[in-house]
Amino acid sequence: MPSTDSPPGADKWVPPDARELDQLKAAAADCQGCELYQDATQTVFGRGAAHARVVFVGEQPGDVEDRQGLPFVGPAGHLLRQAVDDAGIDPATVYITNAVKHFRFELRGKRRIHQTPGPAHIAACRPWLVAEFSLLAPELVVLLGATAAKALLGPSFRVTRSRGQLMPWPAAAQHPEDFPVAQIQALATIHPSAVLRADDRDEAYRGLVDDLKVAAGALAA
Ligand code: URA
Ligand code: SF4
């Protein structure tokens, strides 16, 4: 049933004393911080290097991710891995997660059609991102698309205007106190799904790789 009440949020499910990402992942499997757990198959938590130098944040799991329980394992993930490689970022230094950890979709017949998560879902799920960051302590965060950028930089951030630029983070966030992590850098770019949807895929892909090369440069510096 649609409701205008804001969901309770994930706070209650985040173990306050977690020391490892696996503990967070296990706890997130039970999260009911918003209604998205009801129709999705499972929580899709982040994955990657525990001592990652760079954290990629996407929007939410897609259809394939929802079934497999792993982030970025579908077509967008395939493209992202290729772009990371072409930009010269070592995949062994990467952790990949999403702003929202359950798949939001609309059923049309038997097809599950992706629906963009709303501000209430992003806010409800933010405690998991905060917890991931507090254990990961990366040097750089790469925001893939508008949902991730809004989740970490505030609702007025525009990817199209500011993509490919290094910014201080969480200083640039709307509420830096939400993220009690060391000062690192952030860079926003387009979502790999936007490349897949683009009229000129080659051009869009080159743009994504060019932005990621800025990230690679920051890691090399
Ligand atoms: N798109 C995302 O934003 N995240 C995924 O995990 C897959 C597709
Ligand atoms: Fe919890 Fe996030 Fe899933 Fe909502 S989307 S139920 S807050 S894990």
PDB file of N, CA, C and O and ligand atoms in Angstrom, residues 58-62 65 71-72 76 98 191 193, ligand 1:
ATOM      1  N   GLY A  58      26.931   2.691  -6.976  1.00  0.00           N
ATOM      2  CA  GLY A  58      25.903   2.705  -8.015  1.00  0.00           C
ATOM      3  C   GLY A  58      24.564   3.105  -7.432  1.00  0.00           C
ATOM      4  O   GLY A  58      24.477   3.690  -6.338  1.00  0.00           O
ATOM      5  N   GLU A  59      23.515   2.807  -8.152  1.00  0.00           N
ATOM      6  CA  GLU A  59      22.179   3.207  -7.721  1.00  0.00           C
ATOM      7  C   GLU A  59      21.542   2.144  -6.839  1.00  0.00           C
ATOM      8  O   GLU A  59      21.348   2.324  -5.639  1.00  0.00           O
ATOM      9  N   GLN A  60      21.177   1.050  -7.454  1.00  0.00           N
ATOM     10  CA  GLN A  60      20.527  -0.059  -6.753  1.00  0.00           C
ATOM     11  C   GLN A  60      20.767  -1.303  -7.600  1.00  0.00           C
ATOM     12  O   GLN A  60      21.076  -1.199  -8.784  1.00  0.00           O
ATOM     13  N   PRO A  61      20.622  -2.492  -7.012  1.00  0.00           N
ATOM     14  CA  PRO A  61      20.790  -3.691  -7.832  1.00  0.00           C
ATOM     15  C   PRO A  61      19.754  -3.726  -8.948  1.00  0.00           C
ATOM     16  O   PRO A  61      18.647  -3.211  -8.794  1.00  0.00           O
ATOM     17  N   GLY A  62      20.132  -4.319 -10.065  1.00  0.00           N
ATOM     18  CA  GLY A  62      19.195  -4.532 -11.158  1.00  0.00           C
ATOM     19  C   GLY A  62      18.606  -5.938 -11.074  1.00  0.00           C
ATOM     20  O   GLY A  62      18.780  -6.644 -10.076  1.00  0.00           O
ATOM     21  N   GLU A  65      21.300  -8.677 -10.633  1.00  0.00           N
ATOM     22  CA  GLU A  65      21.916  -8.562  -9.305  1.00  0.00           C
ATOM     23  C   GLU A  65      20.957  -9.064  -8.226  1.00  0.00           C
ATOM     24  O   GLU A  65      21.362  -9.735  -7.274  1.00  0.00           O
ATOM     25  N   PRO A  71      26.424  -7.206  -6.450  1.00  0.00           N
ATOM     26  CA  PRO A  71      26.283  -5.956  -7.192  1.00  0.00           C
ATOM     27  C   PRO A  71      27.014  -5.985  -8.535  1.00  0.00           C
ATOM     28  O   PRO A  71      28.066  -6.613  -8.659  1.00  0.00           O
ATOM     29  N   PHE A  72      26.447  -5.315  -9.506  1.00  0.00           N
ATOM     30  CA  PHE A  72      27.085  -5.106 -10.810  1.00  0.00           C
ATOM     31  C   PHE A  72      27.578  -6.404 -11.450  1.00  0.00           C
ATOM     32  O   PHE A  72      28.732  -6.511 -11.847  1.00  0.00           O
ATOM     33  N   ALA A  76      25.295  -3.799 -16.972  1.00  0.00           N
ATOM     34  CA  ALA A  76      25.947  -2.551 -16.540  1.00  0.00           C
ATOM     35  C   ALA A  76      27.268  -2.864 -15.843  1.00  0.00           C
ATOM     36  O   ALA A  76      28.257  -2.133 -15.993  1.00  0.00           O
ATOM     37  N   ASN A  98      26.089  -0.099  -3.739  1.00  0.00           N
ATOM     38  CA  ASN A  98      24.971   0.686  -4.260  1.00  0.00           C
ATOM     39  C   ASN A  98      24.391   1.585  -3.175  1.00  0.00           C
ATOM     40  O   ASN A  98      24.433   1.247  -1.990  1.00  0.00           O
ATOM     41  N   HIS A 191      26.225   6.880 -15.020  1.00  0.00           N
ATOM     42  CA  HIS A 191      26.023   5.482 -14.675  1.00  0.00           C
ATOM     43  C   HIS A 191      26.294   4.612 -15.912  1.00  0.00           C
ATOM     44  O   HIS A 191      25.935   4.999 -17.019  1.00  0.00           O
ATOM     45  N   SER A 193      24.742   2.183 -16.972  1.00  0.00           N
ATOM     46  CA  SER A 193      23.475   1.920 -17.671  1.00  0.00           C
ATOM     47  C   SER A 193      23.137   3.037 -18.645  1.00  0.00           C
ATOM     48  O   SER A 193      22.483   2.798 -19.668  1.00  0.00           O
TER      49      SER A 193
HETATM   50  N1  URA B   1      23.109  -0.831 -11.585  1.00  0.00           N
HETATM   51  C1  URA B   1      23.478  -0.395 -10.355  1.00  0.00           C
HETATM   52  O1  URA B   1      23.408   0.786 -10.050  1.00  0.00           O
HETATM   53  N2  URA B   1      23.933  -1.275  -9.500  1.00  0.00           N
HETATM   54  C2  URA B   1      24.042  -2.569  -9.761  1.00  0.00           C
HETATM   55  O2  URA B   1      24.480  -3.306  -8.880  1.00  0.00           O
HETATM   56  C3  URA B   1      23.655  -3.011 -11.051  1.00  0.00           C
HETATM   57  C4  URA B   1      23.187  -2.119 -11.943  1.00  0.00           C
END
